[in-house]
XYZ file of N, CA and C in Angstrom:
555
model
N 14.489 -77.212 12.962
C 14.527 -75.780 13.226
C 15.600 -75.101 12.391
N 16.778 -75.700 12.306
C 17.866 -75.043 11.560
C 17.711 -75.283 10.069
N 17.936 -74.258 9.302
C 17.909 -74.350 7.858
C 19.355 -74.288 7.388
N 19.985 -75.465 7.227
C 21.411 -75.509 6.948
C 21.742 -75.008 5.556
N 20.804 -75.192 4.599
C 21.072 -74.732 3.238
C 21.301 -73.233 3.181
N 20.502 -72.478 3.885
C 20.615 -71.020 3.863
C 21.613 -70.510 4.887
N 22.056 -71.378 5.787
C 23.016 -70.948 6.793
C 22.383 -70.081 7.863
N 21.106 -70.207 8.064
C 20.418 -69.404 9.069
C 19.407 -70.278 9.787
N 18.638 -69.682 10.666
C 17.612 -70.422 11.368
C 16.311 -69.640 11.327
N 15.223 -70.359 11.495
C 13.904 -69.738 11.442
C 13.441 -69.400 12.848
N 12.813 -68.268 12.967
C 12.239 -67.871 14.241
C 10.735 -67.769 14.080
N 10.041 -68.132 15.105
C 8.585 -68.059 15.039
C 8.065 -67.213 16.192
N 6.973 -66.559 15.938
C 6.277 -65.817 16.986
C 7.029 -64.598 17.472
N 7.065 -64.439 18.782
C 7.660 -63.254 19.409
C 9.157 -63.110 19.135
N 9.852 -64.221 19.036
C 11.301 -64.157 18.812
C 11.626 -63.429 17.516
N 10.841 -63.659 16.454
C 11.123 -62.986 15.185
C 10.885 -61.491 15.295
N 9.902 -61.084 16.078
C 9.635 -59.659 16.272
C 10.798 -59.005 17.004
N 11.343 -59.687 18.012
C 12.470 -59.150 18.773
C 13.689 -59.001 17.874
N 13.981 -60.022 17.057
C 15.131 -59.957 16.158
C 14.955 -58.824 15.156
N 13.757 -58.667 14.590
C 13.515 -57.574 13.641
C 13.687 -56.218 14.313
N 13.217 -56.064 15.528
C 13.371 -54.796 16.244
C 14.838 -54.517 16.523
N 15.606 -55.554 16.891
C 17.024 -55.360 17.162
C 17.774 -54.975 15.892
N 17.465 -55.613 14.765
C 18.176 -55.289 13.531
C 17.804 -53.901 13.043
N 16.581 -53.448 13.266
C 16.192 -52.091 12.872
C 16.954 -51.066 13.697
N 17.160 -51.344 14.979
C 17.910 -50.437 15.833
C 19.354 -50.341 15.366
N 19.952 -51.462 15.019
C 21.344 -51.454 14.576
C 21.508 -50.666 13.285
N 20.551 -50.783 12.362
C 20.673 -50.076 11.090
C 20.686 -48.565 11.290
N 19.877 -48.060 12.194
C 19.808 -46.615 12.374
C 20.924 -46.091 13.267
N 21.580 -46.949 14.014
C 22.594 -46.461 14.945
C 24.021 -46.618 14.432
N 24.218 -47.188 13.238
C 25.573 -47.374 12.735
C 26.328 -48.428 13.506
N 25.623 -49.432 13.991
C 26.209 -50.420 14.881
C 26.492 -51.758 14.200
N 26.260 -51.890 12.884
C 26.544 -53.141 12.191
C 27.994 -53.131 11.708
N 28.499 -54.270 11.304
C 29.912 -54.395 10.943
C 30.294 -53.457 9.809
N 29.474 -53.383 8.771
C 29.805 -52.517 7.632
C 29.852 -51.051 8.031
N 28.927 -50.624 8.862
C 28.924 -49.226 9.322
C 30.133 -48.941 10.199
N 30.445 -49.853 11.109
C 31.606 -49.667 11.977
C 32.887 -49.592 11.160
N 33.020 -50.482 10.176
C 34.215 -50.482 9.326
C 34.317 -49.153 8.558
N 33.203 -48.686 7.991
C 33.200 -47.430 7.248
C 33.539 -46.251 8.155
N 32.957 -46.212 9.341
C 33.218 -45.121 10.291
C 34.704 -45.088 10.651
N 35.278 -46.242 10.947
C 36.686 -46.291 11.353
C 37.644 -45.992 10.196
N 37.207 -46.239 8.963
C 38.035 -45.884 7.801
C 37.965 -44.389 7.501
N 36.783 -43.811 7.605
C 36.569 -42.426 7.181
C 36.898 -41.395 8.260
N 36.677 -41.725 9.502
C 36.885 -40.762 10.594
C 38.323 -40.852 11.090
N 39.159 -39.921 10.674
C 40.573 -39.962 11.018
C 40.943 -38.999 12.146
N 40.066 -38.031 12.441
C 40.324 -37.074 13.526
C 39.306 -37.360 14.627
N 39.808 -37.789 15.785
C 38.936 -38.235 16.868
C 39.200 -37.410 18.125
N 38.158 -36.759 18.617
C 38.240 -36.057 19.900
C 37.828 -37.053 20.980
N 38.710 -37.287 21.936
C 38.430 -38.249 23.006
C 38.076 -37.475 24.267
N 36.795 -37.464 24.595
C 36.299 -36.729 25.754
C 36.468 -37.590 27.001
N 37.194 -37.071 27.974
C 37.468 -37.818 29.203
C 38.773 -38.581 29.139
N 39.631 -38.237 28.185
C 40.930 -38.896 28.066
C 41.785 -38.585 29.293
N 42.326 -39.641 29.886
C 43.133 -39.504 31.092
C 44.621 -39.586 30.759
N 45.438 -38.879 31.522
C 46.891 -38.952 31.375
C 47.470 -40.129 32.153
N 46.648 -40.794 32.947
C 47.111 -41.943 33.728
C 47.166 -43.167 32.819
N 48.344 -43.771 32.705
C 48.588 -44.843 31.739
C 47.690 -46.061 31.916
N 47.206 -46.308 33.124
C 46.427 -47.515 33.376
C 44.927 -47.346 33.101
N 44.496 -46.160 32.727
C 43.071 -45.921 32.436
C 42.736 -46.391 31.020
N 41.554 -46.979 30.812
C 41.171 -47.452 29.470
C 41.219 -46.356 28.400
N 40.845 -45.144 28.757
C 40.865 -44.064 27.765
C 42.288 -43.809 27.273
N 43.266 -43.953 28.160
C 44.662 -43.696 27.798
C 45.172 -44.721 26.790
N 44.983 -46.008 27.092
C 45.539 -46.979 26.143
C 44.713 -47.102 24.876
N 43.425 -46.754 24.898
C 42.643 -46.722 23.658
C 43.148 -45.591 22.760
N 43.376 -44.415 23.332
C 43.873 -43.275 22.558
C 45.287 -43.537 22.047
N 46.115 -44.167 22.864
C 47.472 -44.491 22.444
C 47.445 -45.454 21.258
N 46.556 -46.433 21.306
C 46.384 -47.376 20.204
C 45.976 -46.631 18.927
N 45.025 -45.715 19.046
C 44.571 -44.961 17.874
C 45.706 -44.128 17.278
N 46.490 -43.481 18.136
C 47.638 -42.709 17.650
C 48.617 -43.603 16.892
N 48.875 -44.786 17.437
C 49.814 -45.717 16.808
C 49.307 -46.263 15.485
N 48.008 -46.149 15.245
C 47.415 -46.646 14.004
C 47.017 -45.518 13.055
N 47.625 -44.365 13.225
C 47.492 -43.304 12.243
C 46.349 -42.323 12.420
N 45.634 -42.406 13.509
C 44.552 -41.461 13.759
C 45.093 -40.191 14.414
N 44.418 -39.099 14.197
C 44.721 -37.845 14.908
C 43.820 -37.842 16.123
N 44.399 -37.870 17.311
C 43.644 -37.896 18.561
C 43.741 -36.529 19.229
N 42.584 -35.974 19.579
C 42.527 -34.689 20.264
C 41.957 -34.926 21.662
N 42.778 -34.804 22.698
C 42.290 -35.007 24.065
C 41.349 -33.878 24.508
N 40.283 -34.250 25.198
C 39.353 -33.270 25.765
C 39.162 -33.614 27.235
N 39.806 -32.806 28.082
C 39.703 -32.997 29.520
C 40.217 -31.723 30.191
N 39.379 -31.032 30.966
C 39.804 -29.762 31.570
C 40.913 -29.904 32.619
N 41.211 -31.125 33.057
C 42.231 -31.327 34.089
C 43.656 -31.277 33.557
N 43.850 -31.416 32.251
C 45.198 -31.535 31.705
C 45.472 -30.482 30.633
N 46.747 -30.196 30.450
C 47.182 -29.312 29.360
C 47.636 -30.124 28.161
N 48.152 -31.333 28.443
C 48.659 -32.208 27.394
C 48.499 -33.659 27.818
N 48.103 -34.517 26.865
C 48.005 -35.955 27.105
C 48.557 -36.660 25.868
N 49.430 -37.627 26.074
C 50.048 -38.393 24.995
C 50.750 -37.502 23.969
N 51.298 -36.394 24.444
C 52.006 -35.478 23.560
C 51.107 -34.594 22.712
N 49.806 -34.632 22.973
C 48.833 -33.842 22.214
C 48.253 -32.754 23.118
N 48.041 -31.571 22.554
C 47.428 -30.490 23.326
C 46.023 -30.901 23.745
N 45.714 -30.672 25.003
C 44.422 -31.057 25.558
C 43.517 -29.831 25.661
N 42.260 -29.991 25.317
C 41.281 -28.913 25.363
C 40.279 -29.167 26.485
N 39.748 -28.082 27.036
C 38.801 -28.197 28.147
C 37.417 -28.644 27.674
N 37.058 -28.323 26.429
C 35.758 -28.735 25.892
C 35.858 -28.917 24.388
N 34.889 -29.566 23.818
C 34.865 -29.793 22.377
C 34.820 -28.482 21.598
N 34.105 -27.508 22.124
C 33.935 -26.231 21.407
C 35.228 -25.430 21.301
N 36.242 -25.761 22.084
C 37.527 -25.060 22.024
C 38.450 -25.603 20.937
N 38.140 -26.732 20.374
C 39.010 -27.350 19.371
C 38.955 -26.526 18.085
N 40.113 -26.071 17.592
C 40.127 -25.187 16.431
C 40.014 -25.889 15.074
N 40.140 -27.219 15.046
C 40.103 -27.931 13.773
C 38.851 -28.800 13.658
N 38.633 -29.325 12.463
C 37.471 -30.168 12.193
C 37.644 -31.520 12.877
N 36.597 -31.977 13.537
C 36.599 -33.261 14.233
C 35.621 -34.191 13.526
N 36.080 -35.399 13.197
C 35.210 -36.374 12.539
C 34.374 -37.162 13.548
N 35.013 -37.586 14.635
C 34.338 -38.427 15.617
C 34.585 -37.911 17.021
N 33.551 -37.994 17.852
C 33.672 -37.679 19.273
C 33.529 -38.995 20.022
N 34.595 -39.410 20.695
C 34.642 -40.661 21.441
C 34.482 -40.327 22.924
N 33.436 -40.858 23.550
C 33.058 -40.442 24.904
C 33.462 -41.474 25.955
N 34.358 -41.072 26.852
C 34.767 -41.860 28.019
C 34.227 -41.172 29.269
N 32.944 -41.000 29.357
C 32.302 -40.365 30.518
C 31.109 -41.208 30.931
N 30.541 -40.894 32.106
C 29.350 -41.597 32.565
C 28.192 -41.332 31.600
N 27.278 -42.278 31.520
C 26.128 -42.144 30.624
C 25.335 -40.869 30.897
N 25.241 -40.475 32.155
C 24.481 -39.277 32.520
C 25.126 -37.996 31.992
N 26.422 -38.045 31.688
C 27.146 -36.853 31.213
C 27.172 -36.710 29.697
N 26.541 -37.620 28.971
C 26.691 -37.651 27.515
C 25.878 -36.575 26.791
N 24.704 -36.192 27.304
C 23.850 -35.250 26.567
C 24.556 -33.925 26.249
N 25.210 -33.249 27.204
C 25.912 -32.017 26.833
C 27.050 -32.252 25.842
N 27.675 -33.413 25.916
C 28.739 -33.754 24.976
C 28.138 -33.937 23.580
N 26.980 -34.571 23.506
C 26.290 -34.735 22.218
C 25.926 -33.373 21.631
N 25.457 -32.467 22.466
C 25.125 -31.113 21.996
C 26.371 -30.413 21.449
N 27.500 -30.570 22.145
C 28.755 -29.981 21.668
C 29.212 -30.632 20.367
N 29.042 -31.946 20.248
C 29.424 -32.659 19.024
C 28.610 -32.145 17.836
N 27.343 -31.901 18.061
C 26.480 -31.338 17.024
C 26.961 -29.934 16.652
N 27.270 -29.135 17.667
C 27.686 -27.742 17.449
C 28.985 -27.637 16.656
N 29.923 -28.560 16.857
C 31.207 -28.472 16.152
C 31.180 -29.164 14.794
N 30.075 -29.817 14.468
C 29.944 -30.452 13.162
C 30.590 -31.815 13.040
N 30.688 -32.540 14.148
C 31.242 -33.902 14.104
C 30.303 -34.800 13.299
N 30.838 -35.873 12.772
C 30.028 -36.800 11.975
C 29.532 -37.996 12.782
N 30.269 -38.337 13.870
C 29.945 -39.543 14.648
C 30.051 -39.237 16.133
N 29.074 -39.737 16.894
C 29.130 -39.718 18.360
C 29.302 -41.165 18.798
N 30.458 -41.478 19.365
C 30.789 -42.855 19.760
C 30.829 -42.911 21.284
N 29.952 -43.729 21.880
C 29.928 -43.917 23.332
C 30.642 -45.234 23.638
N 31.632 -45.179 24.503
C 32.493 -46.315 24.797
C 31.760 -47.431 25.544
N 32.474 -48.525 25.778
C 31.910 -49.655 26.527
C 31.344 -49.187 27.858
N 30.144 -49.594 28.171
C 29.501 -49.216 29.426
C 28.832 -47.861 29.390
N 28.953 -47.144 28.294
C 28.332 -45.822 28.159
C 27.186 -45.962 27.171
N 25.979 -45.664 27.646
C 24.794 -45.836 26.802
C 23.751 -44.804 27.215
N 23.650 -43.735 26.440
C 22.644 -42.708 26.680
C 21.779 -42.619 25.438
N 20.611 -43.259 25.483
C 19.706 -43.333 24.335
C 19.215 -41.951 23.906
N 18.911 -41.092 24.873
C 18.401 -39.759 24.546
C 19.450 -38.936 23.803
N 20.691 -39.002 24.241
C 21.774 -38.282 23.572
C 21.997 -38.839 22.169
N 21.920 -40.156 22.030
C 22.086 -40.778 20.714
C 20.953 -40.355 19.783
N 19.733 -40.335 20.298
C 18.585 -39.912 19.472
C 18.734 -38.457 19.047
N 19.183 -37.615 19.953
C 19.397 -36.189 19.634
C 20.479 -36.038 18.560
N 21.556 -36.807 18.693
C 22.640 -36.757 17.708
C 22.162 -37.264 16.343
N 21.417 -38.370 16.335
C 20.890 -38.896 15.067
C 19.947 -37.904 14.412
N 19.121 -37.239 15.221
C 18.185 -36.236 14.680
C 18.931 -35.073 14.031
N 20.142 -34.799 14.504
C 20.955 -33.711 13.943
C 21.835 -34.190 12.786
N 21.742 -35.479 12.441
C 22.479 -35.997 11.296
C 23.768 -36.734 11.618
N 24.084 -36.922 12.894
C 25.285 -37.662 13.269
C 24.984 -39.157 13.292
N 25.989 -39.961 13.022
C 25.869 -41.389 13.246
C 26.224 -41.628 14.703
N 25.658 -42.670 15.287
C 25.941 -42.956 16.690
C 26.312 -44.419 16.876
N 27.222 -44.638 17.802
C 27.614 -45.982 18.216
C 27.602 -45.957 19.735
N 26.986 -46.977 20.334
C 26.909 -47.021 21.794
C 27.471 -48.329 22.335
N 28.069 -48.235 23.508
C 28.520 -49.403 24.257
C 29.506 -50.263 23.468
N 30.418 -49.607 22.749
C 31.470 -50.303 22.006
C 32.778 -49.546 22.172
N 33.882 -50.276 22.085
C 35.203 -49.673 22.225
C 35.835 -49.487 20.846
N 36.314 -48.286 20.557
C 36.946 -47.990 19.278
C 38.164 -48.896 19.072
N 38.969 -49.068 20.093
C 40.183 -49.891 20.003
C 39.837 -51.345 19.688
N 38.882 -51.891 20.395
C 38.481 -53.283 20.183
C 37.890 -53.459 18.791
N 37.010 -52.553 18.393
C 36.382 -52.662 17.075
C 37.412 -52.510 15.956
N 38.370 -51.625 16.115
C 39.412 -51.467 15.095
C 40.222 -52.750 14.967
N 40.647 -53.296 16.079
C 41.406 -54.544 16.052
C 40.607 -55.697 15.492
N 39.320 -55.744 15.804
C 38.447 -56.819 15.326
C 38.211 -56.711 13.824
N 37.975 -55.507 13.333
C 37.584 -55.337 11.940
C 38.746 -55.171 10.968
N 39.887 -54.682 11.456
C 41.013 -54.438 10.561
C 42.191 -55.356 10.842
N 41.967 -56.382 11.625
C 43.006 -57.376 11.840
C 43.757 -57.181 13.131
N 44.491 -58.195 13.486
C 45.270 -58.130 14.710
C 44.721 -59.076 15.751
N 43.473 -58.908 16.117
C 42.901 -59.765 17.165
C 42.766 -61.214 16.716
N 42.334 -61.441 15.470
C 42.136 -62.817 15.013
C 43.457 -63.571 14.875
N 44.553 -62.863 14.665
C 45.848 -63.523 14.515
C 46.412 -63.985 15.858
N 45.830 -63.576 16.965
C 46.274 -64.056 18.271
C 45.229 -64.960 18.918
N 44.280 -65.444 18.106
C 43.338 -66.449 18.577
C 42.002 -65.945 19.087
N 41.696 -64.669 18.921
C 40.403 -64.148 19.363
C 39.383 -64.335 18.251
N 38.210 -64.885 18.568
C 37.160 -65.046 17.569
C 36.509 -63.687 17.333
N 36.807 -63.076 16.185
C 36.316 -61.733 15.878
C 35.005 -61.751 15.115
N 34.528 -62.931 14.713
C 33.317 -63.091 13.919
C 33.446 -62.421 12.552
N 34.651 -62.160 12.121
C 34.920 -61.639 10.791
C 35.734 -62.693 10.074
N 35.183 -63.248 8.986
C 35.859 -64.297 8.246
C 36.511 -63.677 7.022
N 37.819 -63.831 6.923
C 38.549 -63.278 5.792
C 39.858 -64.031 5.611
N 40.231 -64.240 4.361
C 41.506 -64.866 4.064
C 42.600 -63.825 3.889
N 42.232 -62.577 3.929
C 43.197 -61.498 3.718
C 43.908 -61.163 5.026
N 45.207 -61.087 4.945
C 45.995 -60.661 6.095
C 46.030 -59.136 6.084
N 45.828 -58.492 7.222
C 45.841 -57.017 7.257
C 47.167 -56.465 6.750
N 47.116 -55.392 5.972
C 48.315 -54.801 5.387
C 49.195 -54.106 6.406
N 48.608 -53.555 7.453
C 49.405 -52.743 8.378
C 50.163 -53.553 9.416
N 49.885 -54.840 9.533
C 50.598 -55.645 10.515
C 52.014 -55.930 10.037
N 52.959 -55.926 10.952
C 54.373 -56.057 10.609
C 54.760 -57.465 10.195
N 54.010 -58.472 10.579
C 54.447 -59.850 10.294
C 53.858 -60.407 9.044
């Protein structure tokens, strides 16, 4: 079954159809490694919808990580005036500057209006965090020209693709002999 020369395996019947369908979905959604790496390199201004001021919330430490790695983070949450030292906005449409990526920390059912706002402000990427997956909102965003990523964490993907995680023993599935430039050691 395994074809060791090519480093891959052969699939027969229904399994090959499933794999082809899955790879086609990844290509259009910006969910492959090369697309994720490009998105994280190019998108430097990130609006985080649902960012919490509570230190123990995942949105808080993901945004803090992004700030520490040189990203401009714009909090979007009507409950706060400021989060992580950054002015907080009640909605995406209130942000006065250009936003590259909209990172969504909300329930899947709440994503469609956020996608509409992301389209309206001219964002390039709609990123739905781990556990957030709204196919209709992603399809609407893709139809408007945005790239979409679903059910992935920006912090985890950044660490996996740009170094850090593999140096502490996590299998990142990225093979490279290059040590990341931004790490202090």
